[in-house]
Short mmCIF file of C-alpha atoms and ligand atoms in Angstrom, two decimals:
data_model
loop_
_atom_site.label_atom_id
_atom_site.label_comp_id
_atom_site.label_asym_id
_atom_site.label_seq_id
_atom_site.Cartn_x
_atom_site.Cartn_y
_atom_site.Cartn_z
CA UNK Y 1 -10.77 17.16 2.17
CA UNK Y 2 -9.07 13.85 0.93
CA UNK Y 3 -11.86 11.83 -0.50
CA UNK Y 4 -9.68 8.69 -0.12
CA UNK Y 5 -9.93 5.09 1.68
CA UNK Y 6 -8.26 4.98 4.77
CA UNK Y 7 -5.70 2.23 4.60
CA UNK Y 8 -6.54 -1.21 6.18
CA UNK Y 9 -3.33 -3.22 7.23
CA UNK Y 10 -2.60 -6.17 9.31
CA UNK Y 11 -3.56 -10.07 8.06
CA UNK Y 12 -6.58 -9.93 10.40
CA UNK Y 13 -8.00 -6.79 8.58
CA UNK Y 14 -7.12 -8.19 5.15
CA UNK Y 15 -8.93 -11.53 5.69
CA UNK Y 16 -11.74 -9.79 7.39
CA UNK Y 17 -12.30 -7.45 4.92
CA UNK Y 18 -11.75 -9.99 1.87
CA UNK Y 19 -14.42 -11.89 3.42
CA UNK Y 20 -16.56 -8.53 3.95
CA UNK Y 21 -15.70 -8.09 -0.32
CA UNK Y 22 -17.64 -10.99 -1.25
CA UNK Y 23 -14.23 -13.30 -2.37
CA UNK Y 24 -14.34 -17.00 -1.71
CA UNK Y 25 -14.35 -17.21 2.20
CA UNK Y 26 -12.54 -21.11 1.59
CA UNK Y 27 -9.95 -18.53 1.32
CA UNK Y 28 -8.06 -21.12 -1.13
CA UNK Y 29 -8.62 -18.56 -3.86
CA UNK Y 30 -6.70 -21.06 -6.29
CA UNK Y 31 -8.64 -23.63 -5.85
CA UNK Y 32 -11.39 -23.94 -8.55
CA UNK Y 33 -14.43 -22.90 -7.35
CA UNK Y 34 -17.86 -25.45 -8.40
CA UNK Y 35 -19.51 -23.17 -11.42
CA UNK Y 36 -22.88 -21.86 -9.16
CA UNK Y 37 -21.50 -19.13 -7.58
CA UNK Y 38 -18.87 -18.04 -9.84
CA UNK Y 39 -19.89 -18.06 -13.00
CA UNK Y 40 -22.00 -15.19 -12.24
CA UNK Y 41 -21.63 -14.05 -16.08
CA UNK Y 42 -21.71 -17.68 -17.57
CA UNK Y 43 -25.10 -16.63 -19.32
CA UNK Y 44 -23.33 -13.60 -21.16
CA UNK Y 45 -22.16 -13.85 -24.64
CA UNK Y 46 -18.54 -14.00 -25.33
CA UNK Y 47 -17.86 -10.42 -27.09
CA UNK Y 48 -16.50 -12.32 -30.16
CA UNK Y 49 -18.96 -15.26 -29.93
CA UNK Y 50 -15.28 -17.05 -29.30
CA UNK Y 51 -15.33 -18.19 -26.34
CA UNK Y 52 -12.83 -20.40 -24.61
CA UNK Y 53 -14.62 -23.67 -23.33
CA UNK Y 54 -12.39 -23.10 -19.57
CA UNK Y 55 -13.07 -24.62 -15.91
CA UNK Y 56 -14.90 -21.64 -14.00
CA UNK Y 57 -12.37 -19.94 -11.43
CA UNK Y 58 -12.51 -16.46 -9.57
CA UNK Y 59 -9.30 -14.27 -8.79
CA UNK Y 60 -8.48 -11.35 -6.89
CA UNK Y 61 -6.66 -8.41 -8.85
CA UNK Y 62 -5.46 -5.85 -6.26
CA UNK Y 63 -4.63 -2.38 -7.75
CA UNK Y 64 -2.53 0.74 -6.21
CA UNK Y 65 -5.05 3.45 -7.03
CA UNK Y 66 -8.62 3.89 -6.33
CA UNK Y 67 -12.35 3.32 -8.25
CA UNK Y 68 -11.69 5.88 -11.72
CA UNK Y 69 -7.68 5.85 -11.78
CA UNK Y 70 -5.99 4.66 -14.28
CA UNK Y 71 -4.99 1.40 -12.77
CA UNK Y 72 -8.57 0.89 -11.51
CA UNK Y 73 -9.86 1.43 -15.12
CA UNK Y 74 -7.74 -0.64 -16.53
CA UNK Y 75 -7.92 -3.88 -14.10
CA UNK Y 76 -11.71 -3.81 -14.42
CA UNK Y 77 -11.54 -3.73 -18.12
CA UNK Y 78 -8.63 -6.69 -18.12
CA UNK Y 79 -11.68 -8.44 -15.88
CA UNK Y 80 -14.56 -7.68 -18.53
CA UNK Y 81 -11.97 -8.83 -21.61
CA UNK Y 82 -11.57 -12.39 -19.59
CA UNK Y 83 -14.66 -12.76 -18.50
CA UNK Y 84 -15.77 -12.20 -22.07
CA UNK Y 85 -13.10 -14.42 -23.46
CA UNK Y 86 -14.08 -17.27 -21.12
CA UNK Y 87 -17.76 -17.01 -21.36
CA UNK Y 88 -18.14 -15.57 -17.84
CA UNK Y 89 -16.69 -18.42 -16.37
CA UNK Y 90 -13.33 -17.02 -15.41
CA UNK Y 91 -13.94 -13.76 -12.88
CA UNK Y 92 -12.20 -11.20 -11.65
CA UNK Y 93 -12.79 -9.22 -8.38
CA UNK Y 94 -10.83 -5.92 -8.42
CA UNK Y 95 -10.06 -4.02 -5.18
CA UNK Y 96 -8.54 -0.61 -5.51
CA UNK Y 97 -5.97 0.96 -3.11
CA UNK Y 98 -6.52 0.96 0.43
CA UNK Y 99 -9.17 -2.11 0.77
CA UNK Y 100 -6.14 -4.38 1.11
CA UNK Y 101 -3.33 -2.95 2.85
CA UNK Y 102 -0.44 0.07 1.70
CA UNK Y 103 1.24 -1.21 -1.76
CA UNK Y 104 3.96 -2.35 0.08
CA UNK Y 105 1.46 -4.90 1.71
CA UNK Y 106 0.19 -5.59 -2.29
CA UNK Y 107 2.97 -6.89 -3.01
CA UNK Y 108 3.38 -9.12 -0.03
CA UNK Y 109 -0.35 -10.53 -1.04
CA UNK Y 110 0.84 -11.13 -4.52
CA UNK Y 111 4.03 -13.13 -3.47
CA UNK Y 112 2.21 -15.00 -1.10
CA UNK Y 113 -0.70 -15.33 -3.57
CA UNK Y 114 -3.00 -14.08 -1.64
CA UNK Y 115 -4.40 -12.13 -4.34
CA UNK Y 116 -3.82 -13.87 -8.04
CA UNK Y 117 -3.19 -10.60 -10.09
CA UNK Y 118 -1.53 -7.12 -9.03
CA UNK Y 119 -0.58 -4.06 -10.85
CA UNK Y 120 2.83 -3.46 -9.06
CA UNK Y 121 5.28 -0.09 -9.66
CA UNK Y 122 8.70 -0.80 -9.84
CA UNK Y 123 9.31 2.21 -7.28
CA UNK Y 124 7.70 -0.13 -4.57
CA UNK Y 125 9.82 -3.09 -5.28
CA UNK Y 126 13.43 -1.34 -5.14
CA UNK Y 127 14.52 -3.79 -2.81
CA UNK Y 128 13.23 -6.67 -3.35
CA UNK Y 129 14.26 -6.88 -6.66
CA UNK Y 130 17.17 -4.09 -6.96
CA UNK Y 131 17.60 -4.21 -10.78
CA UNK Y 132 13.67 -2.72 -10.84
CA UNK Y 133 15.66 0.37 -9.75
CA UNK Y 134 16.38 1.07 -13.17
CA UNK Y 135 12.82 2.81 -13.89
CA UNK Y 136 13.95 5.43 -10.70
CA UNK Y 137 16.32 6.94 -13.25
CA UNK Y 138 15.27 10.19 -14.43
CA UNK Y 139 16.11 11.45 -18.03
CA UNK Y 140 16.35 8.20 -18.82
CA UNK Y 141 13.70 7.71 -21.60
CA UNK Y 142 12.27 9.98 -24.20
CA UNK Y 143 9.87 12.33 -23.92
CA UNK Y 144 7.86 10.93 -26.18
CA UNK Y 145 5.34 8.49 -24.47
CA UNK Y 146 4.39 6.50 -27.86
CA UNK Y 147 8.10 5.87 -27.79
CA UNK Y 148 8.21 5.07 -24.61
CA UNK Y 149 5.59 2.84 -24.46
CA UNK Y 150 7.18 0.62 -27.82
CA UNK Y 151 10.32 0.71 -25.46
CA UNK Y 152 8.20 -0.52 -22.81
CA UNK Y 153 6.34 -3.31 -25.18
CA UNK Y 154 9.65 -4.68 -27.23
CA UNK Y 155 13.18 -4.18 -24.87
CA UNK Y 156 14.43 -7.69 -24.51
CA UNK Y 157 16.68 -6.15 -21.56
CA UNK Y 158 13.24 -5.21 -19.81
CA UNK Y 159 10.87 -8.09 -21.21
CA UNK Y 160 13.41 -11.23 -20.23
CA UNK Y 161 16.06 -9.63 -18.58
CA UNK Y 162 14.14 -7.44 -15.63
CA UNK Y 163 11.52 -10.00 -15.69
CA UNK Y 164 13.42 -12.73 -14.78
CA UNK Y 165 14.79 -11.39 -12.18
CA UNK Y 166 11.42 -10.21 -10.73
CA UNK Y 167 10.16 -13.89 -11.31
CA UNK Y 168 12.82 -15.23 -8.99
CA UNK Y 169 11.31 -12.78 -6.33
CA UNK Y 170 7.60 -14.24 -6.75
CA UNK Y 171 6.27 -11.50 -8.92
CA UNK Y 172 6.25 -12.27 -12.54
CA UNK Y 173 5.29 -9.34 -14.54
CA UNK Y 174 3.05 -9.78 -18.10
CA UNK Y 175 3.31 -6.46 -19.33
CA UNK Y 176 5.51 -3.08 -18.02
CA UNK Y 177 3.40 0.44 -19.18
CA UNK Y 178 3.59 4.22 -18.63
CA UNK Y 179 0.89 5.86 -16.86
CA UNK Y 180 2.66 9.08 -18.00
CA UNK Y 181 4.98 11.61 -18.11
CA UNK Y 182 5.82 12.87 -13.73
CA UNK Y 183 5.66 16.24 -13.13
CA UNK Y 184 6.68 18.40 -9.88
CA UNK Y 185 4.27 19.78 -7.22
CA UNK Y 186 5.53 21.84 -4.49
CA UNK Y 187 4.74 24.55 -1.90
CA UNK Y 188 7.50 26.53 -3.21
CA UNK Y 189 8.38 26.64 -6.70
CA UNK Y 190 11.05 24.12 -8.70
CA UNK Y 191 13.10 25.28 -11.15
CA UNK Y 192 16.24 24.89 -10.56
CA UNK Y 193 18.30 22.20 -9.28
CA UNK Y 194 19.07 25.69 -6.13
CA UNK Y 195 15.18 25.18 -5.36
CA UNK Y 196 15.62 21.88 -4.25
CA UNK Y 197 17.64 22.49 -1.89
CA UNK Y 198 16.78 21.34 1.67
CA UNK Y 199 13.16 20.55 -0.61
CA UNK Y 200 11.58 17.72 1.64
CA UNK Y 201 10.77 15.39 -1.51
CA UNK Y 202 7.82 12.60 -1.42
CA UNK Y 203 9.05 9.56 -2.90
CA UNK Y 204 7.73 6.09 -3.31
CA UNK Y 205 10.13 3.16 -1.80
CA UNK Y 206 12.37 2.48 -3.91
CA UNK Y 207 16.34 3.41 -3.14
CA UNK Y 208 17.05 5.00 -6.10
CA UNK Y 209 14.06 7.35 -6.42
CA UNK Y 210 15.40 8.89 -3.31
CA UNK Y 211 19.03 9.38 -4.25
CA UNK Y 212 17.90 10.99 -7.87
CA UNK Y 213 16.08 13.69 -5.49
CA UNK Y 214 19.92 13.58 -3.30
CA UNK Y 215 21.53 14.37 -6.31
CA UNK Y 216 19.53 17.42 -6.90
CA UNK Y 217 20.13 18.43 -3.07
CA UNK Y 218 16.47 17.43 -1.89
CA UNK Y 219 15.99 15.57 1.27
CA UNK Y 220 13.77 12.65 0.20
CA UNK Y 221 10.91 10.76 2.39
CA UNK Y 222 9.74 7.59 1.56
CA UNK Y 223 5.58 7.52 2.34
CA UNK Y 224 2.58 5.18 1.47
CA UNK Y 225 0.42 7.93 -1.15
CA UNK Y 226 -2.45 7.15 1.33
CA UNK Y 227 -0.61 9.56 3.59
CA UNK Y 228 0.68 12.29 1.37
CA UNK Y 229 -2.41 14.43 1.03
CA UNK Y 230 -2.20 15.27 5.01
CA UNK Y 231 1.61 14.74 4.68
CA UNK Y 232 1.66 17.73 1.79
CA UNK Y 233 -1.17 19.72 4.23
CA UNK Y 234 0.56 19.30 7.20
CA UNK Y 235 3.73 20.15 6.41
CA UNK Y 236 5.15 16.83 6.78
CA UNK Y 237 6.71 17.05 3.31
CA UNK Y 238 7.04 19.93 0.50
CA UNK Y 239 6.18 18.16 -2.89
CA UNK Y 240 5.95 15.10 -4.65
CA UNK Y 241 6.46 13.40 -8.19
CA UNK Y 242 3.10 12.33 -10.37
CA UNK Y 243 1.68 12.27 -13.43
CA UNK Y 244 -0.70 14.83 -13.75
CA UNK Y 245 -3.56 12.60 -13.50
CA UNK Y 246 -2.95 11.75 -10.37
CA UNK Y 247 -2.23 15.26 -8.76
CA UNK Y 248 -5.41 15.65 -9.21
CA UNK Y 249 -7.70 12.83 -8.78
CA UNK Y 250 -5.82 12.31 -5.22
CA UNK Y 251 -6.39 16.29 -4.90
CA UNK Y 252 -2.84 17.00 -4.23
CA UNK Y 253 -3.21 19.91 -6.30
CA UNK Y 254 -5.22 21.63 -3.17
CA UNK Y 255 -2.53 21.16 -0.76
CA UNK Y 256 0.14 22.53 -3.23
CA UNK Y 257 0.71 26.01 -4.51
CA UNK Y 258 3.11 25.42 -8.17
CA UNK Y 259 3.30 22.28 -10.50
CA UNK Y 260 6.67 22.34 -12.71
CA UNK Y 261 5.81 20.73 -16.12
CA UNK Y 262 9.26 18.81 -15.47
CA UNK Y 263 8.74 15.43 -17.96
CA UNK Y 264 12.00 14.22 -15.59
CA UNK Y 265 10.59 10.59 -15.84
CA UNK Y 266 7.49 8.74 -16.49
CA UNK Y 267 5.48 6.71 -14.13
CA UNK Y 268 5.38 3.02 -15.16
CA UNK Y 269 3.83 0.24 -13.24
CA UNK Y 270 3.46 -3.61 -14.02
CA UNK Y 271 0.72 -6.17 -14.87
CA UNK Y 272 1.26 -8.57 -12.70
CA UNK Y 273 0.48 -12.44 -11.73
CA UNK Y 274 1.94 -15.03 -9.19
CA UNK Y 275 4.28 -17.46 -11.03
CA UNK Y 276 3.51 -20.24 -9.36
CA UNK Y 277 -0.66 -19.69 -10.15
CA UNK Y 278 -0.17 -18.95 -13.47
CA UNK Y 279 2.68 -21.59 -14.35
CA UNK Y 280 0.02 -24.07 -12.77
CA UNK Y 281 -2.85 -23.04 -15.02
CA UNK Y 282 -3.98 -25.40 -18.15
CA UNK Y 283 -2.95 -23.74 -21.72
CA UNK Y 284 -6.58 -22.31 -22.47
CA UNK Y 285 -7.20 -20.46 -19.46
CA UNK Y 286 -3.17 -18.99 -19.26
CA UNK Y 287 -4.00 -17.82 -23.60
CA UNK Y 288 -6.86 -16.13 -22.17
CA UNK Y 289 -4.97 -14.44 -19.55
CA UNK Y 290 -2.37 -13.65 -22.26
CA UNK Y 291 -4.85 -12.16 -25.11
CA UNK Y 292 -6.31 -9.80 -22.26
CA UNK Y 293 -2.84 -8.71 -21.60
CA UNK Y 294 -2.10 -8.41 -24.83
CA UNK Y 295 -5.43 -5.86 -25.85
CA UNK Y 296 -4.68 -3.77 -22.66
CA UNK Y 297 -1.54 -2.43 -23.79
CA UNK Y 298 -2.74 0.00 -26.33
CA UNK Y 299 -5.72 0.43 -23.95
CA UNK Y 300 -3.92 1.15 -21.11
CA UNK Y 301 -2.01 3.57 -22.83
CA UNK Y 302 -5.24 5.45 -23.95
CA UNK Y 303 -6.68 5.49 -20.60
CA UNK Y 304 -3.25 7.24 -19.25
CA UNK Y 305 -3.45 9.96 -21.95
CA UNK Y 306 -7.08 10.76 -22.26
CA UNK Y 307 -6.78 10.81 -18.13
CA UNK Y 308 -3.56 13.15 -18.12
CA UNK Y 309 -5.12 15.59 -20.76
CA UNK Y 310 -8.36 15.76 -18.64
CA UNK Y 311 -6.90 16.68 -15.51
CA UNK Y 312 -4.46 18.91 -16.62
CA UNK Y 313 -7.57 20.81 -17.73
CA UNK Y 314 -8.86 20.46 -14.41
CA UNK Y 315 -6.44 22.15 -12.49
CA UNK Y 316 -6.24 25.23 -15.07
CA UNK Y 317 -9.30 25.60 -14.14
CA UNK Y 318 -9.70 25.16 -10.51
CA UNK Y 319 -10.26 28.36 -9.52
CA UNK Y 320 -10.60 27.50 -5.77
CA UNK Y 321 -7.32 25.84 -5.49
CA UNK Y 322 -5.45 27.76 -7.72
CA UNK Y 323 -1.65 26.67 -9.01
CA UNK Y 324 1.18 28.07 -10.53
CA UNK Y 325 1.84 26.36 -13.19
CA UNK Y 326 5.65 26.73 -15.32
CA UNK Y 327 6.95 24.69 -17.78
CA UNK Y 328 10.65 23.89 -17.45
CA UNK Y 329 12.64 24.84 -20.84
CA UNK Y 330 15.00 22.81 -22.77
CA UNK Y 331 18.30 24.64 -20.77
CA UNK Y 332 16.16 24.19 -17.40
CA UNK Y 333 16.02 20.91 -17.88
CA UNK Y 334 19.24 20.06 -18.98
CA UNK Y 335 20.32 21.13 -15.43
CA UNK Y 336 18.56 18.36 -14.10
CA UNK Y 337 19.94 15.85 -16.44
CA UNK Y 338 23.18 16.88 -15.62
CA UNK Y 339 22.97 16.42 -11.40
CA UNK Y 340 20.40 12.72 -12.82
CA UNK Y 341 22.95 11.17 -15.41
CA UNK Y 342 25.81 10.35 -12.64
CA UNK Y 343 22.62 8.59 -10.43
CA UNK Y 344 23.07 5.75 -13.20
CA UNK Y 345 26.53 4.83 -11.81
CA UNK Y 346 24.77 4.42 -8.43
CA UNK Y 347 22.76 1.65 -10.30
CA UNK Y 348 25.40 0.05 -12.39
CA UNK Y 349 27.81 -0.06 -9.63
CA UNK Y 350 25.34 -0.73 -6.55
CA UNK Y 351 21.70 -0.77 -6.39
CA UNK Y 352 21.43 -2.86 -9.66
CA UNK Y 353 24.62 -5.25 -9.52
CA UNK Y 354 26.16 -6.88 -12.54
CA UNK Y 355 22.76 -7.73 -13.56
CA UNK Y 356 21.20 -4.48 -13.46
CA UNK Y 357 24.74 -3.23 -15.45
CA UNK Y 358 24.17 -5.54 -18.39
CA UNK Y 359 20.22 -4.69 -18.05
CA UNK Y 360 21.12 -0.68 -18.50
CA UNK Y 361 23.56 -1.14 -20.92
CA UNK Y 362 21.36 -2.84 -23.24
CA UNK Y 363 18.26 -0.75 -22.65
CA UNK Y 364 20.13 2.55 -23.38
CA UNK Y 365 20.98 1.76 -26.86
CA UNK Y 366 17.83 -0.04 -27.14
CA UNK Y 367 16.40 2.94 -26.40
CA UNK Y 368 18.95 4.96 -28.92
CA UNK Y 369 17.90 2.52 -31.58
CA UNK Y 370 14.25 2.92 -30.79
CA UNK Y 371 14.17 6.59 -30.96
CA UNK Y 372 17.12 8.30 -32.42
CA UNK Y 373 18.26 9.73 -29.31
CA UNK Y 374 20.88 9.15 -27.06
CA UNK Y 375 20.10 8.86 -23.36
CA UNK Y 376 23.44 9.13 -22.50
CA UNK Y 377 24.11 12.00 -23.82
CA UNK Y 378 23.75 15.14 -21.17
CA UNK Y 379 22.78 18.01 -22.79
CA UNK Y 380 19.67 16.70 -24.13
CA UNK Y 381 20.82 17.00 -27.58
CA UNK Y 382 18.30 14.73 -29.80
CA UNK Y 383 19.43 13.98 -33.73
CA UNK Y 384 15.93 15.77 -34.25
CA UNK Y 385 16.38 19.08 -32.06
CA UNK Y 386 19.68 19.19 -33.47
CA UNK Y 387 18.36 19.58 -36.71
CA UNK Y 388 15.96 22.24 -35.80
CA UNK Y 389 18.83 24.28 -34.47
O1 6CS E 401 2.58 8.20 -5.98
C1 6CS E 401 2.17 7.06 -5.79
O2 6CS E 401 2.64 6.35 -4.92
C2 6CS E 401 1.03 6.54 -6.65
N1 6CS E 401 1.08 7.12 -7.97
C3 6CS E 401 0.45 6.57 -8.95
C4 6CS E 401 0.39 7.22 -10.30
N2 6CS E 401 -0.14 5.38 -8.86
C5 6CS E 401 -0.16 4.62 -7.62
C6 6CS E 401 1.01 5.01 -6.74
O3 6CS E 401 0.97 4.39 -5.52
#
């Protein structure tokens, strides 16, 4: 059985059950709150003994995955890092998937700053903010996730150029990260681009996602992951895209009989805030903010490996549930890249406008410069592999 929170929409459930969390029932969660009952850690010691000397606020940081998951992990250790930085007086209340509405609704409460802080993935923002489509591209990036990750931390085209034009759209992010390498599940097994034909494909929102899984011949539904479990039992669809992490904490792994070690993409997501909240914040509390930031990315990175390596584990060993699992090789996978390079016109010349043109441009030979290899390239051919040959 799905061991998952039902999902809670509507603005009469969300205000009821932010008042049920404990939040400030004002419901002006900007407004500064008078120290007694929000600065429940104000006794603590700052961590460093450091601590910023900051007028005592509370936030809401809404997350897309439940109590454990990566994203959960990491939002309640962004909360501990300001807390400590601020002497308990800034706090952070954390509500994981499902207590606040599908992540399509997240990112409503985040532009309407509802809630102060959100981690948002791009695939639920494809069209709001088109250019985000970029990240939908499979084959894209390396398949090395340290790589991927510096790519993540230093591309100008992603950092200023992406940003920006997520800013415009109320969501400005502080820092873009990988929760991993995706990887296939299916009732049937994926090996070739032939297997995916007809395949009825989970996918997250975003346009793009769902014409890389056209271009392979799959026939692609967009649903809310607080339906897929039943959607995967039922029938409803054949397979979905995750890191491995996540197959298994959400259990999809029961409902599904293979699980094609693919590396076609990786999953990244974005720390979050509302612009107009954090532009309006004095320069103490916003460094705060920013330091936190700052330490999660090598943490957040952690969490996603130590988590992927775990569960991987995990379903080896679920006897119960057992899956098939096959790793794609280099020639298998150059398939795919073949049918996924052409999606990239789709972006240059529709989904991401001249914008999102200049922003791939710039972020493939960033990426060539960053890591020797050359995403354009469509056999996979790497200056490294080529030497091993
Ligand atoms: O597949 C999804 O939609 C979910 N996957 C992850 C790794 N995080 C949250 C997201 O909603």
């Amino acid at each position: 059985m799905m061991k998952k929170t039902g999902l809670i929409t509507g603005a009469l459930s969300l205000s009821l059950v932010l008042a049920a969390c404990g939040g400030n029932d004002e419901g002006n969660v900007n407004e500064d709150n008078n120290g007694a009952d929000n600065n429940a850690g104000g006794d603590e010691e700052a961590a460093d003994g450091e601590a910023a000397d900051v007028e005592p606020q509370q936030w809401r940081f809404v997350v897309e995955e439940t109590q454990g998951q990566v994203q959960y992990v990491y939002a309640e250790e962004f909360a501990e890092l300001v807390s400590e930085k601020s002497d308990g007086a800034l706090e952070i209340d954390v509500y994981e998937f499902g207590a606040l509405g599908s992540e399509v609704d997240q990112v409503e409460q985040l532009t309407d700053g509802i809630v102060e802080f959100a981690i948002i993935s791009p695939g639920f923002t494809g069209t709001l903010v088109p250019e985000g489509n970029i990240f939908a591209l499979q084959f894209l990036f390396t398949d090395d996730q340290e790589v991927n990750q510096d790519i993540l931390n230093e591309s100008e085209a992603i950092n200023e150029h992406l940003a920006a034009r997520y800013e415009e759209q109320g969501i400005m992010p502080l820092s873009f990260w990988t929760e991993g390498a995706m990887q296939w599940t299916g009732n049937s097994e994926l090996r070739t681009p032939d297997d995916f034909q007809g395949f009825q494909m989970r996918t997250q929102e975003s346009p793009l996602i769902l014409e890389s899984y056209r271009a392979y011949g799959a026939s692609p539904t967009a649903m809310s992951w607080g339906e897929l479990y039943t959607g995967l039992q039922q029938g409803a669809v054949d397979g979905q895209e995750n890191p491995i992490f996540f197959i298994a904490d959400a259990n999809f792994n029961e409902v599904q009989d293979h699980m094609t070690i693919s590396n076609h993409n990786m999953y990244v997501t974005m720390t979050t805030v509302n612009p107009d909240f954090y532009n309006g914040l004095d320069d103490a509390t916003r460094d705060i903010i920013d330091e936190a930031t700052e330490e999660m990315r090598q943490r957040g990175f952690d969490i996603q490996e130590e988590q992927n390596e775990e569960f991987l584990a995990q379903i080896e060993d679920d006897d119960e549930n057992p899956t098939e699992i096959y790793e794609l090789s280099e020639d298998e996978r150059d398939a795919f890249r073949e049918l996924a390079i052409p999606v990239r016109d789709i972006y240059r010349d529709e989904e991401g406008g001249e914008e999102g043109e200049m922003i791939l441009d710039m972020l493939e030979e960033e990426i060539a410069d960053m890591s020797g290899e050359d995403p354009t390239e469509t056999d996979g051919d790497t200056e490294e592999n080529e030497d091993e040959e």
